[in-house]
Amino acid sequence: MIWDKEAFISESYPGLDRAPEESALRERDPETMRCLTELAMNEEALVHAVGGPHLRARRIMALGLSPGARVRMVRRAPLGDPLEFDVSGCLLMLRCEEAAGIVVEG
Amino acid sequence: MACLAEPAVADLRFVAVGNPNTGKTTLVNALSGSSLRIGNWPGTTVEKVETCFPVEGRRACLVDLPGSYSLAASTAEERLTRDELLAGRPDAVFDVVDASNLERNLYLTLELAELGHPVVVALNLLDEARARGLELRPEILEERLGVPVVATVAVREQGMEGLVKAALRARPPTVRLDYPEGIESAVARLEPLIQHPSHRWMALAALAGEPIALEEPAARLVETLKVELAARGIDPFLQIAGTRYQAAREIAQSVQASRPGAHRLTEALDRWFLHPWLGIPLFLMGMLLVFRFTFEFSDPWVHWLGRVQEVLGGWIAALPLPGLVASFLADGLVGGIGTVLAFTPVLFFLFLALSFLEASGFLARSAFLVDRLMKAMGLPGRAFIPMILGFGCNVPAISATRTMESFSDRLRVALAVPFAACSARLAVFTLFTSIFFPRQAALVVFGLYLLGLLVGMLTALALGRLTPPSEAGSAMELPPYRIPTWKVVWRQASARTWIFIEGVGGAILVSVAAVWVLLNLPPGEISQSLYARVATGLTWALGPLEIHDWRLAGALVPGFVAKEVVIGTLGVSYLQSDPVAPLGLLEGMRGIATGLGEALWATLLAFPSLLGVPGLHLPPPEAPEGLAAALSTSISRSGALAYLVFVLLYTPCVGTLMALRLEFGRRWATLSALYQLVVAYALAFLAARIPL
Ligand SMILES: Nc1nc2c(ncn2[C@@H]2O[C@H](COP(=O)(O)OP(=O)(O)O)[C@@H](O)[C@H]2O)c(=O)[nH]1
């Protein structure tokens, strides 16, 4: 081993104070863009931006919901809250508050 | 589990990496033959699977790294994978890729390419991709990435030989992403300052804001570069991630000759299991099934182990040994081992159920269904199953918290679980309610269950207020329904059970031995023993709870070993009954053998009862004759209620405590025990004030 990982990875996240949702919302054009939660059942759209706290946005993007991906609303959970989406053949569950930070177009 | 020596220097070192649910575990199992070592990563409860096998005359050791969507880690497991990949230089990285989900899977592959390790791609789940009507051209993927690509179907162990052979040809991917100009020029300035083989990935990660601690000139440069980029309106994180996604999407499209259709089975099953009205009832029925499977299938085996223990104890008592030695061997040693072993059947069946639920895709569905309920307590949907299991036995419930990702969520659930009235406590409840509240027995027991639930929920809620919510959110994948292989489920369950026994056995043995010492020294009447002295001391503390009899107070001490023991100890101290009746050698052997047959038979018989309607009646109290009469005069009704509340809430048992220590460390286990004592004392104090 040539590398001491302890020395190179710190668990704090310096410089991650950026709030992506601001830029996402600034670019939002009310004509064509909506929140992910506003999709009707089975409606498809294109992801435009992913907002929310940095770590959360990063995780959502890692799951495949990244700008440019096609997303389809599949269903709402029986108790109303988490929503299920189909992202190019892969099923994801997102809480409403998380989906509300995602801007889609089309 | 076969134990393997540490890999020698000349051995080949392989690691397996991939998105969760790509069949990585199955693939590693398929490669392993019979030699598989399952343990924990040092200092964590993340499972570590390792296997060694021969490759063309050399020995190769393959380590399975936790499933990750990206090297930009957002969970503890992903962090572990990233750290391992940065720390070592494996001879090959097995990148396990879901063939019908290339777009997302290739994102990780592209990150691996930037690390610069030799890679071989296992294009897994190919059967599923074909069934979904997806045509793939692996040769194009091979060409685009510049690494060997091998088609595999891990469940049928197809493509394994080819994969291992290809691993010898693994080389660093030739694919190279071109980032926007601003990013590229920043990377070009930063890269030469980073003395790490994976300098390109590290430079990009540092610019994107990853917690990469660099050495001095580089660290300062990162800050300057970030400011410069920000001034030009460039968000490095979005541009870097965006470029990778675009490239992954583009490569995926060039490899796929058609778009994947829906996963038929998943569509059909989800229509029922996630149905707006039927979803929840079906889920509750499923939970009942899991609960029964765990406890009804294990019950005959727990009984059989008890029988073996009795027979062994009887034999030892019949040996020509001094009374005290024989008693220690029978009750202290054999009893202690028996207590440890009594956990194994329950844990094993639970782990079987959990492994199945996890690998089949049901666990993720359960989280989807009850997420809203759990959110009210600030917990993720996955917290539901451990909480329910707690009502059977707290020990497996604490182990089941492993299915949750965030440490603070797991801890909160694990601290709430011990308040769930497990079945062992029920034995004490039924005995006392039959004596003191014969008419309202069911009501009192129900009330106690409810009280336990309430205290547990409040605990989780209060802790949620104290700890920040998990920042990564609760987004997750609902993987397609798949049939797990029996081999993987069985191996996982037995390995997890073994890890528990190894980690916990010693402490349980010690506590059983300590209780034996209390009860038996100095030799003679129990009223002269250390136990009586400790118990008399306890009555002073328990006086305010209206518990004045030393025998009642004392029974709480061995109750720490296991709640079932409370009644046995009461029997001994009130009636001086000696429960062990020695059997002859042959008779004992026959007893063990017939017991084994009965246990097998009872397990088979448990199948139909899985589907029956749950009975709501209380089991009859099991206690030595005469105990009821003796107890009825030794405490008031208010005192009895306080006693029950105390038994419900105080430290459940050494097994639970050790399970907590195994998962969360000594500090949290101690804290949890103290917390339970305080809560139990306070609420029992209030209960004693209820006029009855
Ligand atoms: N049809 C099919 N199923 C597979 C294949 N590989 C794995 N599975 C199943 O996929 C599920 C998830 O596999 P597992 O190994 O637990 O995935 P992991 O999360 O990546 O470790 C299990 O039910 C496996 O039996 C495959 O090649 N074809």
mmCIF file of C-alpha atoms in Angstrom, chain A residues 35-38 41 56 60 73 75-77 79-85 93-102, chain B residues 368 371-372 375 474-475:
data_model
loop_
_atom_site.group_PDB
_atom_site.id
_atom_site.type_symbol
_atom_site.label_atom_id
_atom_site.label_comp_id
_atom_site.label_asym_id
_atom_site.label_seq_id
_atom_site.Cartn_x
_atom_site.Cartn_y
_atom_site.Cartn_z
ATOM 1 C CA CYS A 35 -41.718 20.036 -10.266
ATOM 2 C CA LEU A 36 -41.457 16.285 -10.425
ATOM 3 C CA THR A 37 -44.414 16.061 -8.041
ATOM 4 C CA GLU A 38 -46.615 17.823 -10.572
ATOM 5 C CA MET A 41 -49.702 9.299 -13.298
ATOM 6 C CA ARG A 56 -29.215 14.487 -1.091
ATOM 7 C CA ILE A 60 -30.606 11.278 -6.225
ATOM 8 C CA MET A 73 -44.363 8.829 -12.605
ATOM 9 C CA ARG A 75 -47.488 5.440 -8.582
ATOM 10 C CA ARG A 76 -48.069 6.997 -5.229
ATOM 11 C CA ALA A 77 -47.720 4.862 -2.075
ATOM 12 C CA LEU A 79 -50.465 6.268 2.433
ATOM 13 C CA GLY A 80 -49.851 9.096 -0.031
ATOM 14 C CA ASP A 81 -46.233 9.851 0.525
ATOM 15 C CA PRO A 82 -43.375 8.268 -1.229
ATOM 16 C CA LEU A 83 -43.716 8.419 -4.998
ATOM 17 C CA GLU A 84 -42.426 5.811 -7.409
ATOM 18 C CA PHE A 85 -40.695 6.823 -10.629
ATOM 19 C CA MET A 93 -38.794 5.793 -4.649
ATOM 20 C CA LEU A 94 -38.647 9.424 -3.557
ATOM 21 C CA ARG A 95 -40.409 11.249 -0.754
ATOM 22 C CA CYS A 96 -42.595 14.135 -1.929
ATOM 23 C CA GLU A 97 -40.312 16.727 -0.373
ATOM 24 C CA GLU A 98 -37.357 15.280 -2.285
ATOM 25 C CA ALA A 99 -39.253 15.092 -5.563
ATOM 26 C CA ALA A 100 -40.362 18.695 -5.096
ATOM 27 C CA GLY A 101 -36.750 19.820 -5.494
ATOM 28 C CA ILE A 102 -36.433 18.272 -8.944
ATOM 29 C CA PHE B 368 -42.100 2.036 0.243
ATOM 30 C CA ASP B 371 -42.443 5.029 4.754
ATOM 31 C CA ARG B 372 -45.172 7.549 5.546
ATOM 32 C CA LYS B 375 -41.647 9.398 8.633
ATOM 33 C CA SER B 474 -34.378 8.518 1.734
ATOM 34 C CA ALA B 475 -34.424 8.117 -2.016
#
